[in-house]
Amino acid sequence: MVKLIHTLADHGDDVNCCAFSFSLLATCSLDKTVRLYSLSDFTELPHSPLKFHTYAVHCCCFSPSGHILASCSTDGTTVLWNTENGQTLAVMEQPSGSPVRVCQFSPDSTCLASGAADGTVVLWNAQSYKLYRCGSVKDGSLVACAFSPNGSFFVTGSSCGDLTVWDDKMRCLHSEKAHDLGITCCDFSSQPVSGFELKYKSMLSGHCAPVLACAFSHDGQMLVSGSVDKSVIVYDTNTENILHTLTQHTRYVTTCAFAPHTLLLATGSMDKTVNIWQFDLETLCQARSTEDHLKQFTEDWSEEDVSTWLCAQGLKDLVGIFKMNNIDGKELLNLTKESLAADLQIVLTCWTHWDLICSGPSDVLSLSSMKMPTTESLGLRSKVLRKIEELRTRVKSLSSEIPDEFICPITRELMKDPVIASDGYSYEKEAMENWISTKKRTSPMTNLVLPSVVLTPNRTLKMAIDRWLELHQK
């Protein structure tokens, strides 16, 4: 479904950010440089690396046209570059001189937003390079920024966990605590947004350590995240299922970005590399279809659902027989060797396909398909039984899979006596007590110092686990 097609290893220090235009990939690093690569063969451009910043470069982004690249740094500046020749177009200094952590162009290229460590956010006129508006958040550093698809507003995220919505006049429309331990990244899907309503929708789980980066695909159908656990997870935004987990980076994954209008993904890491991944669209669609199909309770499948499943298993020729016998999901799961032979008579007759290739006066080769009746051996019956058994196993696995919130982050086992620590996470009591007793006064999840070592019983979670056990241990 997704394969690693290239690794870039030119930076001399941690990779902090990567960004795509229609033809280029930009990367920036603690090594103070920005690098540009061609998407045609991933070779570095002659005028790369781009050098101006005197300290670490934290973020880079392309203008929608791809002709201008912006980068921002601890040196307190946001620099605009000409991507065709690498020349500096403008150097915009944050009014407070504070380190600039994030920058982002508006969809119409008229503005550029920059957020700094002191909580200030600036809107720059991207044509005149002059300061347009300035604002600030109450607490924390601004480390994340994203414009809505239509550019009518943008959001910023702070290290204190606040998500703030601003309009294009820099008026604060809304502010809300989104993450207790701080926001590290934010991104909009490509779906048009009119007005705004900041409302919690759902939580995606899968990582076992803090998430540092996230990004939507160009069509909004996938979401990718990078984490301190060194992994990259790709989610289907419709089903919220995990499509793939990528584990090739050897240190924290700090950034991830999808290319516009193509299924390329770039991931950057503290291992100083950027990995380029390519998605197989056909395989991806098949995976989604299979997951969606299995997500339904199989016993509730209609006869048409069973027909779809048969086709997916390469058993299209049996669709007619199954329909004739009104086999739905419940009947399918209860089929046996005897019922296949006696009721469906599958061992008697089936059809086989032949390919016929021929040439004529025009020197054109023609390929045709022919169906011929043949007597089937026990092989077909065995294949059907094997596929049904695989389905039973997968259905059982899906229905009995332990929810992530029931798993202790330390032991990775089902919790029996869950407690809440002062970092807000739940752990198995004995495991957390052992963690603290070994003088680890830090959170197993965040690595930050625990404000307190008091452990509070999580009775609500324990009741949920007990109910789940009653249902799945019968």
CSV table of C-alpha atoms in Angstrom, one decimal:
chain,number,residue,atom,x,y,z
A,1,MET,CA,0.0,0.0,0.0
A,2,VAL,CA,2.9,2.4,0.8
A,3,LYS,CA,6.6,1.9,0.1
A,4,LEU,CA,9.7,3.9,0.9
A,5,ILE,CA,11.1,5.1,-2.4
A,6,HIS,CA,13.9,7.5,-1.3
A,7,THR,CA,15.8,8.7,1.7
A,8,LEU,CA,17.5,12.2,1.9
A,9,ALA,CA,20.4,12.4,4.3
A,10,ASP,CA,22.0,15.8,3.6
A,11,HIS,CA,21.2,17.7,6.8
A,12,GLY,CA,23.9,17.7,9.5
A,13,ASP,CA,21.4,17.9,12.4
A,14,ASP,CA,17.7,17.2,13.3
A,15,VAL,CA,15.2,17.8,10.5
A,16,ASN,CA,12.5,20.1,11.8
A,17,CYS,CA,10.1,20.5,8.9
A,18,CYS,CA,9.4,19.5,5.3
A,19,ALA,CA,7.0,21.0,2.8
A,20,PHE,CA,5.9,20.3,-0.8
A,21,SER,CA,5.1,22.5,-3.8
A,22,PHE,CA,3.9,21.0,-7.1
A,23,SER,CA,7.5,20.4,-8.2
A,24,LEU,CA,9.7,20.8,-5.2
A,25,LEU,CA,10.4,19.5,-1.7
A,26,ALA,CA,11.8,21.8,1.0
A,27,THR,CA,13.4,20.6,4.2
A,28,CYS,CA,14.9,22.6,7.1
A,29,SER,CA,17.0,21.7,10.1
A,30,LEU,CA,18.8,22.6,13.3
A,31,ASP,CA,21.9,22.9,11.1
A,32,LYS,CA,20.6,26.4,10.1
A,33,THR,CA,19.9,25.5,6.5
A,34,VAL,CA,17.0,25.0,4.1
A,35,ARG,CA,17.4,22.5,1.3
A,36,LEU,CA,15.4,22.2,-2.0
A,37,TYR,CA,14.9,19.0,-4.0
A,38,SER,CA,13.3,18.3,-7.4
A,39,LEU,CA,10.3,15.9,-7.2
A,40,SER,CA,11.2,14.4,-10.6
A,41,ASP,CA,14.2,12.5,-9.2
A,42,PHE,CA,14.8,13.9,-5.7
A,43,THR,CA,18.1,15.5,-6.6
A,44,GLU,CA,19.1,18.7,-4.7
A,45,LEU,CA,18.8,21.9,-6.7
A,46,PRO,CA,22.1,23.7,-7.7
A,47,HIS,CA,21.3,26.7,-5.5
A,48,SER,CA,20.6,24.5,-2.4
A,49,PRO,CA,21.2,24.6,0.5
A,50,LEU,CA,19.8,28.1,1.3
A,51,LYS,CA,21.9,29.8,3.9
A,52,PHE,CA,21.0,33.0,5.8
A,53,HIS,CA,19.7,32.0,9.3
A,54,THR,CA,22.2,32.2,12.1
A,55,TYR,CA,20.3,29.7,14.3
A,56,ALA,CA,18.1,26.6,13.9
A,57,VAL,CA,15.4,26.8,11.2
A,58,HIS,CA,12.1,25.5,12.7
A,59,CYS,CA,9.6,25.7,9.8
A,60,CYS,CA,9.4,26.2,6.1
A,61,CYS,CA,6.4,26.5,3.7
A,62,PHE,CA,5.7,27.3,0.0
A,63,SER,CA,3.4,29.9,-1.3
A,64,PRO,CA,0.5,28.3,-3.2
A,65,SER,CA,2.1,29.0,-6.5
A,66,GLY,CA,5.4,27.4,-5.3
A,67,HIS,CA,7.5,30.4,-6.5
A,68,ILE,CA,8.3,31.6,-3.0
A,69,LEU,CA,9.5,29.7,0.1
A,70,ALA,CA,9.3,31.0,3.6
A,71,SER,CA,11.5,29.9,6.5
A,72,CYS,CA,11.6,30.9,10.1
A,73,SER,CA,14.3,30.6,12.8
A,74,THR,CA,15.4,31.0,16.4
A,75,ASP,CA,17.2,34.1,15.1
A,76,GLY,CA,13.8,35.9,15.2
A,77,THR,CA,13.4,36.2,11.5
A,78,THR,CA,11.2,34.9,8.7
A,79,VAL,CA,12.9,34.8,5.4
A,80,LEU,CA,11.3,34.7,1.9
A,81,TRP,CA,13.2,33.0,-0.9
A,82,ASN,CA,12.9,32.8,-4.6
A,83,THR,CA,12.7,29.1,-5.3
A,84,GLU,CA,14.0,29.4,-8.9
A,85,ASN,CA,17.3,30.8,-8.0
A,86,GLY,CA,17.6,30.7,-4.2
A,87,GLN,CA,17.9,34.4,-3.8
A,88,THR,CA,16.6,36.2,-0.6
A,89,LEU,CA,13.5,38.3,-1.3
A,90,ALA,CA,12.9,39.6,2.2
A,91,VAL,CA,13.9,39.3,5.8
A,92,MET,CA,11.1,40.0,8.2
A,93,GLU,CA,12.0,40.4,11.8
A,94,GLN,CA,9.5,39.5,14.5
A,95,PRO,CA,8.7,42.8,16.3
A,96,SER,CA,9.6,41.3,19.7
A,97,GLY,CA,12.8,39.7,18.4
A,98,SER,CA,11.6,36.4,19.8
A,99,PRO,CA,12.5,33.1,18.1
A,100,VAL,CA,10.0,32.3,15.3
A,101,ARG,CA,8.6,28.8,15.6
A,102,VAL,CA,6.1,28.5,12.7
A,103,CYS,CA,5.2,30.3,9.5
A,104,GLN,CA,2.3,29.7,7.0
A,105,PHE,CA,1.1,31.3,3.8
A,106,SER,CA,-2.6,32.1,3.3
A,107,PRO,CA,-4.3,30.2,0.4
A,108,ASP,CA,-4.4,33.3,-1.8
A,109,SER,CA,-0.8,34.2,-1.1
A,110,THR,CA,-1.7,37.7,0.2
A,111,CYS,CA,-0.5,37.1,3.8
A,112,LEU,CA,2.1,35.2,5.7
A,113,ALA,CA,1.5,34.3,9.4
A,114,SER,CA,4.5,33.9,11.8
A,115,GLY,CA,4.3,32.7,15.4
A,116,ALA,CA,6.9,33.2,18.0
A,117,ALA,CA,8.1,31.7,21.3
A,118,ASP,CA,6.8,34.7,23.3
A,119,GLY,CA,3.2,34.0,22.1
A,120,THR,CA,3.1,36.8,19.4
A,121,VAL,CA,1.6,36.1,16.0
A,122,VAL,CA,2.2,38.4,13.0
A,123,LEU,CA,0.4,38.7,9.7
A,124,TRP,CA,2.7,40.0,7.0
A,125,ASN,CA,1.7,41.4,3.6
A,126,ALA,CA,3.3,38.9,1.3
A,127,GLN,CA,3.6,41.4,-1.5
A,128,SER,CA,5.1,44.4,0.2
A,129,TYR,CA,6.8,42.3,3.0
A,130,LYS,CA,5.4,44.8,5.6
A,131,LEU,CA,3.8,44.0,8.9
A,132,TYR,CA,0.0,44.0,8.5
A,133,ARG,CA,-1.4,43.0,11.9
A,134,CYS,CA,0.0,41.7,15.2
A,135,GLY,CA,-1.6,39.8,18.1
A,136,SER,CA,-0.6,37.5,20.9
A,137,VAL,CA,-1.9,34.6,23.1
A,138,LYS,CA,-1.9,34.8,26.8
A,139,ASP,CA,0.4,32.0,27.6
A,140,GLY,CA,3.0,29.7,25.9
A,141,SER,CA,4.9,29.7,22.7
A,142,LEU,CA,3.2,29.6,19.3
A,143,VAL,CA,4.3,26.4,17.7
A,144,ALA,CA,1.6,25.6,15.2
A,145,CYS,CA,-0.4,27.4,12.6
A,146,ALA,CA,-2.8,26.6,9.8
A,147,PHE,CA,-5.1,28.6,7.5
A,148,SER,CA,-8.7,27.4,6.6
A,149,PRO,CA,-9.1,26.3,3.0
A,150,ASN,CA,-10.8,29.5,2.0
A,151,GLY,CA,-8.4,31.7,3.9
A,152,SER,CA,-11.1,33.5,5.9
A,153,PHE,CA,-9.5,32.5,9.2
A,154,PHE,CA,-6.6,30.7,10.6
A,155,VAL,CA,-5.7,28.8,13.9
A,156,THR,CA,-2.7,28.9,16.0
A,157,GLY,CA,-1.6,26.3,18.6
A,158,SER,CA,0.5,27.0,21.7
A,159,SER,CA,2.8,25.0,24.0
A,160,CYS,CA,0.2,25.5,26.7
A,161,GLY,CA,-2.4,23.6,24.7
A,162,ASP,CA,-4.6,26.5,23.5
A,163,LEU,CA,-6.1,26.4,20.0
A,164,THR,CA,-6.9,30.0,18.9
A,165,VAL,CA,-9.0,31.0,15.9
A,166,TRP,CA,-8.2,34.3,14.2
A,167,ASP,CA,-9.9,36.1,11.4
A,168,ASP,CA,-8.0,37.8,8.5
A,169,LYS,CA,-8.0,41.0,10.5
A,170,MET,CA,-6.2,39.4,13.4
A,171,ARG,CA,-9.3,39.5,15.6
A,172,CYS,CA,-9.5,36.6,18.1
A,173,LEU,CA,-12.7,34.7,17.3
A,174,HIS,CA,-12.3,31.8,19.7
A,175,SER,CA,-9.8,30.2,22.1
A,176,GLU,CA,-10.0,26.8,23.7
A,177,LYS,CA,-7.8,24.3,25.5
A,178,ALA,CA,-7.3,21.5,23.0
A,179,HIS,CA,-4.5,19.4,24.6
A,180,ASP,CA,-3.5,19.5,28.2
A,181,LEU,CA,0.2,19.0,27.5
A,182,GLY,CA,0.5,21.5,24.6
A,183,ILE,CA,-0.1,21.5,20.9
A,184,THR,CA,2.7,20.5,18.6
A,185,CYS,CA,1.0,20.7,15.2
A,186,CYS,CA,-2.3,21.4,13.5
A,187,ASP,CA,-3.7,21.1,9.9
A,188,PHE,CA,-6.9,21.6,8.0
A,189,SER,CA,-8.4,19.1,5.7
A,190,SER,CA,-9.1,20.2,2.1
A,191,GLN,CA,-12.8,20.4,2.6
A,192,PRO,CA,-14.2,23.9,2.3
A,193,VAL,CA,-15.0,25.7,5.5
A,194,SER,CA,-17.6,28.4,5.8
A,195,GLY,CA,-17.6,30.3,9.1
A,196,PHE,CA,-16.3,28.2,12.0
A,197,GLU,CA,-17.4,26.1,14.8
A,198,LEU,CA,-14.6,24.7,17.0
A,199,LYS,CA,-16.0,21.4,18.2
A,200,TYR,CA,-14.4,18.3,19.4
A,201,LYS,CA,-15.0,15.4,17.0
A,202,SER,CA,-12.9,12.4,17.9
A,203,MET,CA,-9.5,11.2,19.1
A,204,LEU,CA,-7.2,9.0,17.1
A,205,SER,CA,-5.0,6.6,19.0
A,206,GLY,CA,-2.2,4.4,18.0
A,207,HIS,CA,1.0,6.0,19.2
A,208,CYS,CA,2.5,5.1,22.5
A,209,ALA,CA,4.4,8.4,23.0
A,210,PRO,CA,3.7,12.2,22.2
A,211,VAL,CA,2.7,13.1,18.7
A,212,LEU,CA,4.9,15.8,17.2
A,213,ALA,CA,3.4,16.3,13.7
A,214,CYS,CA,0.3,15.7,11.7
A,215,ALA,CA,-0.9,16.4,8.2
A,216,PHE,CA,-3.9,15.8,5.9
A,217,SER,CA,-3.5,14.3,2.4
A,218,HIS,CA,-4.5,16.7,-0.5
A,219,ASP,CA,-8.0,15.1,-0.8
A,220,GLY,CA,-8.6,14.9,3.0
A,221,GLN,CA,-9.0,11.2,2.9
A,222,MET,CA,-5.9,10.3,4.9
A,223,LEU,CA,-4.3,11.8,8.0
A,224,VAL,CA,-0.7,11.1,8.9
A,225,SER,CA,1.0,11.6,12.3
A,226,GLY,CA,4.6,11.4,13.5
A,227,SER,CA,5.7,10.7,17.1
A,228,VAL,CA,8.3,10.4,19.7
A,229,ASP,CA,7.8,6.7,19.5
A,230,LYS,CA,9.7,6.9,16.1
A,231,SER,CA,6.7,5.8,14.1
A,232,VAL,CA,4.5,7.3,11.5
A,233,ILE,CA,0.8,6.3,11.4
A,234,VAL,CA,-1.5,6.7,8.4
A,235,TYR,CA,-5.2,6.9,9.2
A,236,ASP,CA,-8.3,6.7,7.0
A,237,THR,CA,-10.2,9.9,8.0
A,238,ASN,CA,-13.6,8.4,7.1
A,239,THR,CA,-13.4,5.3,9.2
A,240,GLU,CA,-10.6,6.5,11.6
A,241,ASN,CA,-8.9,3.1,11.0
A,242,ILE,CA,-5.1,2.8,10.9
A,243,LEU,CA,-4.1,2.0,7.3
A,244,HIS,CA,-0.4,1.7,7.9
A,245,THR,CA,2.4,2.1,10.5
A,246,LEU,CA,5.8,3.1,9.2
A,247,THR,CA,8.8,2.5,11.5
A,248,GLN,CA,11.9,3.2,9.4
A,249,HIS,CA,13.1,6.3,11.4
A,250,THR,CA,15.5,5.6,14.2
A,251,ARG,CA,14.7,8.7,16.3
A,252,TYR,CA,11.7,11.0,16.9
A,253,VAL,CA,9.6,11.8,13.9
A,254,THR,CA,9.3,15.6,13.9
A,255,THR,CA,7.5,16.4,10.7
A,256,CYS,CA,5.3,15.0,7.9
A,257,ALA,CA,3.8,16.4,4.8
A,258,PHE,CA,1.7,15.2,1.8
A,259,ALA,CA,2.4,16.4,-1.7
A,260,PRO,CA,-0.4,18.4,-3.5
A,261,HIS,CA,-2.4,16.3,-6.0
A,262,THR,CA,-0.1,13.2,-5.8
A,263,LEU,CA,0.2,10.4,-3.3
A,264,LEU,CA,3.7,11.2,-2.0
A,265,LEU,CA,4.5,11.6,1.7
A,266,ALA,CA,7.6,13.1,3.3
A,267,THR,CA,8.6,12.4,6.9
A,268,GLY,CA,11.5,14.0,8.7
A,269,SER,CA,13.2,13.0,11.9
A,270,MET,CA,15.8,13.7,14.5
A,271,ASP,CA,17.8,11.0,12.8
A,272,LYS,CA,18.8,13.7,10.3
A,273,THR,CA,16.9,12.1,7.4
A,274,VAL,CA,13.8,12.7,5.3
A,275,ASN,CA,12.0,9.6,4.0
A,276,ILE,CA,9.9,9.8,0.8
A,277,TRP,CA,6.9,7.4,0.7
A,278,GLN,CA,4.7,6.5,-2.2
A,279,PHE,CA,1.1,5.2,-1.9
A,280,ASP,CA,-0.4,2.6,-4.2
A,281,LEU,CA,-3.8,4.1,-5.0
A,282,GLU,CA,-5.4,0.8,-6.1
A,283,THR,CA,-4.2,-1.1,-3.1
A,284,LEU,CA,-5.2,1.7,-0.8
A,285,CYS,CA,-8.7,1.7,-2.1
A,286,GLN,CA,-8.9,-2.1,-1.8
A,287,ALA,CA,-7.7,-1.8,1.8
A,288,ARG,CA,-10.3,0.8,2.6
A,289,SER,CA,-13.0,-1.3,1.0
A,290,THR,CA,-12.0,-4.4,2.9
A,291,GLU,CA,-11.8,-2.6,6.3
A,292,ASP,CA,-15.2,-0.9,5.7
A,293,HIS,CA,-16.7,-4.3,4.7
A,294,LEU,CA,-15.3,-6.1,7.8
A,295,LYS,CA,-16.3,-3.2,10.0
A,296,GLN,CA,-19.9,-4.2,9.5
A,297,PHE,CA,-21.1,-7.1,11.7
A,298,THR,CA,-20.8,-10.0,9.4
A,299,GLU,CA,-23.9,-11.7,10.6
A,300,ASP,CA,-25.8,-8.7,9.3
A,301,TRP,CA,-24.5,-9.0,5.8
A,302,SER,CA,-27.1,-9.1,3.0
A,303,GLU,CA,-26.9,-11.6,0.1
A,304,GLU,CA,-25.3,-8.7,-1.9
A,305,ASP,CA,-22.6,-8.2,0.8
A,306,VAL,CA,-21.8,-11.9,0.6
A,307,SER,CA,-21.5,-11.6,-3.2
A,308,THR,CA,-19.1,-8.7,-2.8
A,309,TRP,CA,-17.0,-10.8,-0.4
A,310,LEU,CA,-16.9,-13.7,-2.8
A,311,CYS,CA,-15.7,-11.5,-5.6
A,312,ALA,CA,-13.0,-10.1,-3.4
A,313,GLN,CA,-11.8,-13.6,-2.6
A,314,GLY,CA,-11.5,-14.6,-6.2
A,315,LEU,CA,-14.7,-16.8,-6.0
A,316,LYS,CA,-16.8,-14.8,-8.5
A,317,ASP,CA,-18.1,-17.9,-10.2
A,318,LEU,CA,-19.9,-19.0,-7.0
A,319,VAL,CA,-22.0,-15.8,-6.7
A,320,GLY,CA,-24.9,-17.4,-8.6
A,321,ILE,CA,-24.9,-20.5,-6.5
A,322,PHE,CA,-24.9,-18.6,-3.2
A,323,LYS,CA,-27.6,-16.2,-4.4
A,324,MET,CA,-29.7,-19.2,-5.5
A,325,ASN,CA,-29.5,-20.6,-2.0
A,326,ASN,CA,-30.1,-17.2,-0.3
A,327,ILE,CA,-26.8,-17.2,1.6
A,328,ASP,CA,-26.5,-14.1,3.8
A,329,GLY,CA,-23.9,-13.3,6.4
A,330,LYS,CA,-25.3,-15.5,9.1
A,331,GLU,CA,-25.6,-18.5,6.7
A,332,LEU,CA,-22.1,-17.8,5.4
A,333,LEU,CA,-20.5,-18.1,8.8
A,334,ASN,CA,-22.3,-21.4,9.5
A,335,LEU,CA,-21.4,-23.1,6.3
A,336,THR,CA,-19.7,-26.5,6.7
A,337,LYS,CA,-18.1,-29.1,4.4
A,338,GLU,CA,-21.3,-31.1,4.4
A,339,SER,CA,-23.5,-28.1,3.6
A,340,LEU,CA,-21.3,-27.0,0.8
A,341,ALA,CA,-21.5,-30.5,-0.8
A,342,ALA,CA,-25.1,-31.4,0.0
A,343,ASP,CA,-26.9,-28.1,-0.2
A,344,LEU,CA,-24.9,-26.0,-2.6
A,345,GLN,CA,-23.4,-29.0,-4.5
A,346,ILE,CA,-20.2,-26.9,-5.0
A,347,VAL,CA,-18.2,-30.0,-5.7
A,348,LEU,CA,-20.1,-30.8,-8.9
A,349,THR,CA,-19.6,-28.1,-11.4
A,350,CYS,CA,-18.0,-24.7,-11.8
A,351,TRP,CA,-16.6,-22.6,-14.6
A,352,THR,CA,-13.0,-22.0,-15.6
A,353,HIS,CA,-11.7,-19.1,-17.7
A,354,TRP,CA,-9.3,-19.4,-20.6
A,355,ASP,CA,-7.5,-16.5,-22.3
A,356,LEU,CA,-7.4,-16.7,-26.1
A,357,ILE,CA,-4.9,-14.7,-28.1
A,358,CYS,CA,-5.0,-14.5,-31.9
A,359,SER,CA,-3.6,-12.5,-34.8
A,360,GLY,CA,-5.1,-11.4,-38.1
A,361,PRO,CA,-4.2,-9.6,-41.3
A,362,SER,CA,-3.9,-6.3,-39.5
A,363,ASP,CA,-1.0,-7.7,-37.3
A,364,VAL,CA,-3.1,-6.8,-34.3
A,365,LEU,CA,-3.2,-9.3,-31.5
A,366,SER,CA,-6.6,-9.9,-29.9
A,367,LEU,CA,-7.1,-11.2,-26.4
A,368,SER,CA,-10.4,-12.8,-25.5
A,369,SER,CA,-11.8,-14.6,-22.6
A,370,MET,CA,-13.6,-17.9,-22.9
A,371,LYS,CA,-15.7,-19.8,-20.2
A,372,MET,CA,-15.7,-23.5,-20.3
A,373,PRO,CA,-17.5,-25.9,-18.0
A,374,THR,CA,-15.3,-28.3,-16.1
A,375,THR,CA,-15.6,-30.9,-13.3
A,376,GLU,CA,-14.2,-29.5,-10.1
A,377,SER,CA,-12.2,-31.5,-7.6
A,378,LEU,CA,-12.3,-31.1,-3.8
A,379,GLY,CA,-9.9,-28.2,-4.2
A,380,LEU,CA,-12.6,-25.6,-4.7
A,381,ARG,CA,-14.6,-26.8,-1.7
A,382,SER,CA,-11.4,-26.6,0.4
A,383,LYS,CA,-10.7,-23.1,-0.9
A,384,VAL,CA,-14.2,-21.9,0.1
A,385,LEU,CA,-13.9,-23.5,3.5
A,386,ARG,CA,-10.5,-21.9,4.0
A,387,LYS,CA,-11.8,-18.5,3.1
A,388,ILE,CA,-14.8,-18.8,5.4
A,389,GLU,CA,-12.6,-19.9,8.3
A,390,GLU,CA,-10.3,-16.9,7.6
A,391,LEU,CA,-13.4,-14.7,7.8
A,392,ARG,CA,-14.5,-16.2,11.0
A,393,THR,CA,-11.1,-15.7,12.5
A,394,ARG,CA,-10.9,-12.0,11.4
A,395,VAL,CA,-14.4,-11.3,12.6
A,396,LYS,CA,-13.5,-12.8,16.0
A,397,SER,CA,-10.3,-10.8,16.2
A,398,LEU,CA,-12.1,-7.6,15.3
A,399,SER,CA,-14.8,-8.2,17.9
A,400,SER,CA,-12.4,-9.1,20.7
A,401,GLU,CA,-9.5,-6.7,20.1
A,402,ILE,CA,-8.6,-4.9,23.4
A,403,PRO,CA,-9.4,-1.2,23.1
A,404,ASP,CA,-6.2,0.9,23.4
A,405,GLU,CA,-7.5,2.9,26.4
A,406,PHE,CA,-7.6,-0.4,28.4
A,407,ILE,CA,-3.9,-1.1,27.8
A,408,CYS,CA,-1.3,0.1,30.3
A,409,PRO,CA,1.3,2.4,28.5
A,410,ILE,CA,4.1,0.8,30.6
A,411,THR,CA,3.3,-3.0,30.5
A,412,ARG,CA,1.3,-2.9,27.2
A,413,GLU,CA,-1.1,-5.3,28.8
A,414,LEU,CA,-4.8,-5.1,29.9
A,415,MET,CA,-5.0,-3.1,33.1
A,416,LYS,CA,-6.5,-4.8,36.2
A,417,ASP,CA,-6.2,-2.0,38.7
A,418,PRO,CA,-6.0,1.3,36.7
A,419,VAL,CA,-4.9,4.5,38.4
A,420,ILE,CA,-4.6,8.1,37.2
A,421,ALA,CA,-1.2,9.7,37.6
A,422,SER,CA,-0.6,13.5,37.8
A,423,ASP,CA,0.2,13.6,34.1
A,424,GLY,CA,-3.4,12.8,33.4
A,425,TYR,CA,-2.7,9.3,31.9
A,426,SER,CA,-3.9,6.0,33.4
A,427,TYR,CA,-1.6,3.1,34.2
A,428,GLU,CA,-1.6,-0.2,35.9
A,429,LYS,CA,-1.2,0.6,39.6
A,430,GLU,CA,1.7,-1.9,40.3
A,431,ALA,CA,3.6,-0.9,37.1
A,432,MET,CA,3.3,2.9,37.9
A,433,GLU,CA,4.4,2.3,41.6
A,434,ASN,CA,7.4,0.4,40.4
A,435,TRP,CA,8.2,3.2,37.9
A,436,ILE,CA,8.1,5.8,40.6
A,437,SER,CA,10.0,3.6,43.1
A,438,THR,CA,13.0,3.4,40.7
A,439,LYS,CA,13.4,7.2,41.2
A,440,LYS,CA,11.8,8.0,37.8
A,441,ARG,CA,9.9,11.1,38.8
A,442,THR,CA,9.0,11.7,35.2
A,443,SER,CA,5.9,10.7,33.2
A,444,PRO,CA,6.2,7.5,31.1
A,445,MET,CA,4.2,9.2,28.4
A,446,THR,CA,5.6,12.7,28.2
A,447,ASN,CA,9.0,12.4,29.9
A,448,LEU,CA,8.2,15.6,31.9
A,449,VAL,CA,8.6,15.8,35.7
A,450,LEU,CA,5.5,14.6,37.5
A,451,PRO,CA,3.9,17.4,39.6
A,452,SER,CA,3.0,14.8,42.2
A,453,VAL,CA,3.5,11.0,42.8
A,454,VAL,CA,-0.1,10.6,44.1
A,455,LEU,CA,-2.0,7.9,42.2
A,456,THR,CA,-5.8,8.0,42.1
A,457,PRO,CA,-7.9,4.9,41.4
A,458,ASN,CA,-9.7,5.2,38.0
A,459,ARG,CA,-12.9,3.5,39.0
A,460,THR,CA,-14.7,4.5,35.8
A,461,LEU,CA,-12.1,2.9,33.6
A,462,LYS,CA,-12.0,-0.3,35.8
A,463,MET,CA,-15.8,-0.6,35.4
A,464,ALA,CA,-15.5,-0.3,31.6
A,465,ILE,CA,-12.7,-2.9,31.5
A,466,ASP,CA,-14.8,-5.3,33.7
A,467,ARG,CA,-17.8,-4.9,31.4
A,468,TRP,CA,-15.6,-5.6,28.3
A,469,LEU,CA,-14.2,-8.7,30.0
A,470,GLU,CA,-17.7,-10.0,30.7
A,471,LEU,CA,-18.6,-9.7,27.1
A,472,HIS,CA,-15.5,-11.2,25.6
A,473,GLN,CA,-14.6,-14.0,28.0
A,474,LYS,CA,-17.9,-15.9,27.6
